[in-house]
Amino acid sequence: MTRQVENHVQIAKRSLDALLKAGADKAQVGLTVSERHEMNIETGELSLLRTTFNNSLHLTAIKQARLGQIGLNQFDSASVEKAVEDVMDIANGAKPDDGHDISEWQPSREFYRGPEKPDLDAMYDRMKSFIATVQQRHPRVVLRQIILSFTRSSSYLLNSNGVNFRTFKGIYHFSAMFSAQEGDKVSSFNGTGLAMKDLDRELIDCGTVDMLLKQSSEQIETYPVKGKFVGDVIVAPDCSNFLYGFLTGMLGDGAIISGTSVYKDKVGELIASPILSLHSRPVSEEIADGYFVTGDGYEAKDSTIVDQGVLKGLLLSLYGSRKTGKERAANGGGAFVVDPGDRSFSDLIKSVKRGVLMDRFSGGAPSKNGDFSGIAKNSYLIEDGEIKCPISESMISGNFVEAFKNITGISRERVDYGYAILPWVAVSGLTISGK
Amino acid sequence: MAVTDLREYSQLFHSYTELRVQENRFLRVTFVKGNNTTNSRSTTGGVSARVYEDGSWGFASSPEVSRDSIISVVKSATDNAEFLNTRQNRGKGPLPVVKACSERDFTTKKPRLRQKEIVDFVREIDDHIASKYPRLQSRTVALDCLDMEKTVLTSDGSLSHSMIPRAYLFFILSLEVDGKPVEIFKSCGGLGQFEDVFDSPSSVFPLIAAQYEHLERKAEGVHADAGVKTCILDAELAGILAHEAIGHTTEADIVMGGSVAARLMDKEVASPLITLVDFANSAQGRDCPVPVYVDDEGTEAKDTVIIDKGILKSFLHNKESAKHFGTEPTGNARAFQFSDEPLIRMRNTAILPGTSKLEDMIASVDDGYYLIRSSNGQADSTSEFMFGIGLGYEIKNGKLGRAIRDTTISGVAYDVLKTVSMVSDEMHWTGAGMCGKKQPIPVGMGGPAVKCRVSIGGR
């Protein structure tokens, strides 16, 4: 154990002891130390290099079923002592709730993933190379904000049941936001993001970056969809949160505890097309940017959320589980992996009589009953099995509960984003309206 | 936050430098169906420096605020600027020199309440809702308070200290209709700490009663008919029109990144009824929801008229974009956390009121919608915008009809604004939202009701 790690462990242990000494029946301490190096391209030029250090200390105290939580980013003794005093005051003011608890004892473990230090020269070279390649391949593209960062973090989670987890993680993140312009015309902005263990590949060759840059140039000239019709929508991997965001939101604590989830009693039932299988794999080697410990103090495990259309479980925390009597999730969600389908992307397109290839969705927050509507951005009209033209001012509306049952195809091709692995998904029966 | 006199560190500055000590303090209390699910406070603070060398920026931050860490942060930011500048000479030259000083502190003068008193306040509201409206399937009452305290010193000699707090209550009420939930969302609060913003739990009961009435009508509501419609956007909604649809397209970094507004300066972009202002700190004799006096680059914040009677007149600038466009910085450079660099952000963006009466505006519509409340919104470089609509009504033959279920409106802002034919004489402000652009940041937004034609989603 290095001196630095030993120091962090001692701060966490002292904080835990202080909480118990101050009267907490149960206590949890989460401590994280992070260092981030970040290069930024603004309007096509590398303009900013950032180095930031941060700390976080989260204290949880439960006293007579009353919960208090406090967060701070100072580790000095006086700050920690004040935080312990304050969190007990917060707990004393709470309404008692038997749902609050901490995780039971589990064997202590240490987790390691990714490099310990950034390669700043490689980061600089990759960013310069990215600018040059984009200028050469996609001359009409304007790089609005491109960020390449490396974050190294050390996290510790201890509780009064003897839980003791340590996670040491290094990860590169790349995000790109861009549009294209020619004369007075400009495309809708588009963007994507990736997580990477290393910088072995050129940035433009990762994920969907090159494809989306090419599409931006095509989207300088767009056409509104004419009229209103019911058709098929092929949801691109970059737009996947459109689908899975609603589903996973309905499986979490908020929706299940409040009783407003349309899936509250659906575990074990068919909620989606049998061709859909959705997993959450935070500890899998295939996910570069996963996690090993949940926020409520459990070692995370991979899980299947939807297996061939059947809902296998909810995404409840320990609190959500105790409040509802339903099973606690094996992890904290995210790290989504969707099984590949049996058709190629081009076959999915060929199967559409009239519809839209949707790369981005800009919509209002969906209703709890699943109704949604919004604009199909960076998207294309499909007619008679062919991509016809980029579209604008075109709305997509429907209901997510029905949409999951109306999935008609999933592509063999998938995109590895580092934080998720996702295919193209075809959904039928959505309303598409233009001018 | 530890009071720190930063002036002694100016001797460390060898290039253009900003030094900032900042602390953000959050308080959150949430009740979901009577369960006290959140009861927390958190504090995030530290020191940061940003250094400019001939077009290259270096930034560094540390959570520790001490003499050693300040020296280290300034050195690290300087090294970062040099790292880029020695590899790529951008040759951008010096930034505009400005100097401003300010001291503004909105800390309450009242005794601070303990957490228990605040939790009891929220709990009393929750108990009231539970007993008064037993038909509700679910209810959420949440309190969210944020204090942002900053001290900024620049190598140009600017020095400012501010403590800008906000406190908001959020309500989500839900009824079950045919086995599925129908929901309504409402916030209230404003500039100030909890003690200055909220009087007693009963003071929000009339607002809750009004929301329950809307919810009952929404539960019996219909889906909007998709298509381009004549709509009255309520004053409550106009702020997000000002912010999302127009404001973002005029942020100078977005303009340089390809916004359609780049080619519209001094051109007609809206009806002559539209004047749009990004207020710095006060409007119509009152403090704005998010007052900014000196921004995080040390520039005095001044009101910026973006659209004057339909003509695009100004973009929103930081020092670097002002230099690029050959104009003055407008005081829009703002950072959220101590570890964030300042970005061009709106402050309090509002459409100015007109002369029409809301009831006359509704009466003037034969077949359309009266849209009251937004759930979220998004902008685009093309000025194509989208807002989620959480509350609205049909208008048939000049009269309000059935409520509508959640939907979305969209349009190309500079086209929609040209269709504005009436603007009401009232003004509504809110500062409950967070704007997202690399970092979140509190913003104020406001406006009157406007009559226009927009696309509405539905079935």
PDB file of C-alpha atoms in Angstrom, chain A residues 41-44 141-146 176-179 187-190, chain B residues 248 251 253-259 380-382 437:
ATOM      1  CA  ILE A  41     -10.534  21.972 -29.295  1.00  0.00           C
ATOM      2  CA  GLU A  42     -12.766  25.023 -29.763  1.00  0.00           C
ATOM      3  CA  THR A  43     -13.876  26.060 -33.243  1.00  0.00           C
ATOM      4  CA  GLY A  44     -11.348  23.808 -34.912  1.00  0.00           C
ATOM      5  CA  VAL A 141     -17.204  20.350 -40.858  1.00  0.00           C
ATOM      6  CA  VAL A 142     -16.680  22.860 -38.033  1.00  0.00           C
ATOM      7  CA  LEU A 143     -15.351  21.242 -34.848  1.00  0.00           C
ATOM      8  CA  ARG A 144     -17.250  23.133 -32.177  1.00  0.00           C
ATOM      9  CA  GLN A 145     -16.069  21.421 -29.029  1.00  0.00           C
ATOM     10  CA  ILE A 146     -13.816  18.382 -28.925  1.00  0.00           C
ATOM     11  CA  ALA A 176     -17.009  15.501 -30.059  1.00  0.00           C
ATOM     12  CA  MET A 177     -19.605  18.105 -31.005  1.00  0.00           C
ATOM     13  CA  PHE A 178     -19.642  19.480 -34.524  1.00  0.00           C
ATOM     14  CA  SER A 179     -21.719  20.798 -37.394  1.00  0.00           C
ATOM     15  CA  SER A 187     -26.236  21.596 -40.478  1.00  0.00           C
ATOM     16  CA  SER A 188     -27.782  20.671 -37.180  1.00  0.00           C
ATOM     17  CA  PHE A 189     -25.055  20.027 -34.597  1.00  0.00           C
ATOM     18  CA  ASN A 190     -24.259  16.430 -33.809  1.00  0.00           C
TER      19      ASN A 190
ATOM     20  CA  HIS B 248     -28.123  29.884 -27.441  1.00  0.00           C
ATOM     21  CA  GLU B 251     -23.649  32.902 -27.728  1.00  0.00           C
ATOM     22  CA  ASP B 253     -18.752  30.619 -29.221  1.00  0.00           C
ATOM     23  CA  ILE B 254     -21.774  28.928 -30.811  1.00  0.00           C
ATOM     24  CA  VAL B 255     -21.757  31.648 -33.489  1.00  0.00           C
ATOM     25  CA  MET B 256     -18.090  30.916 -34.265  1.00  0.00           C
ATOM     26  CA  GLY B 257     -18.939  27.205 -34.260  1.00  0.00           C
ATOM     27  CA  GLY B 258     -21.383  27.655 -37.131  1.00  0.00           C
ATOM     28  CA  SER B 259     -24.635  29.034 -35.670  1.00  0.00           C
ATOM     29  CA  ASP B 380     -29.541  23.828 -32.267  1.00  0.00           C
ATOM     30  CA  SER B 381     -27.046  25.655 -34.462  1.00  0.00           C
ATOM     31  CA  THR B 382     -29.776  25.885 -37.105  1.00  0.00           C
ATOM     32  CA  LYS B 437     -23.261  23.330 -21.983  1.00  0.00           C
TER      33      LYS B 437
END
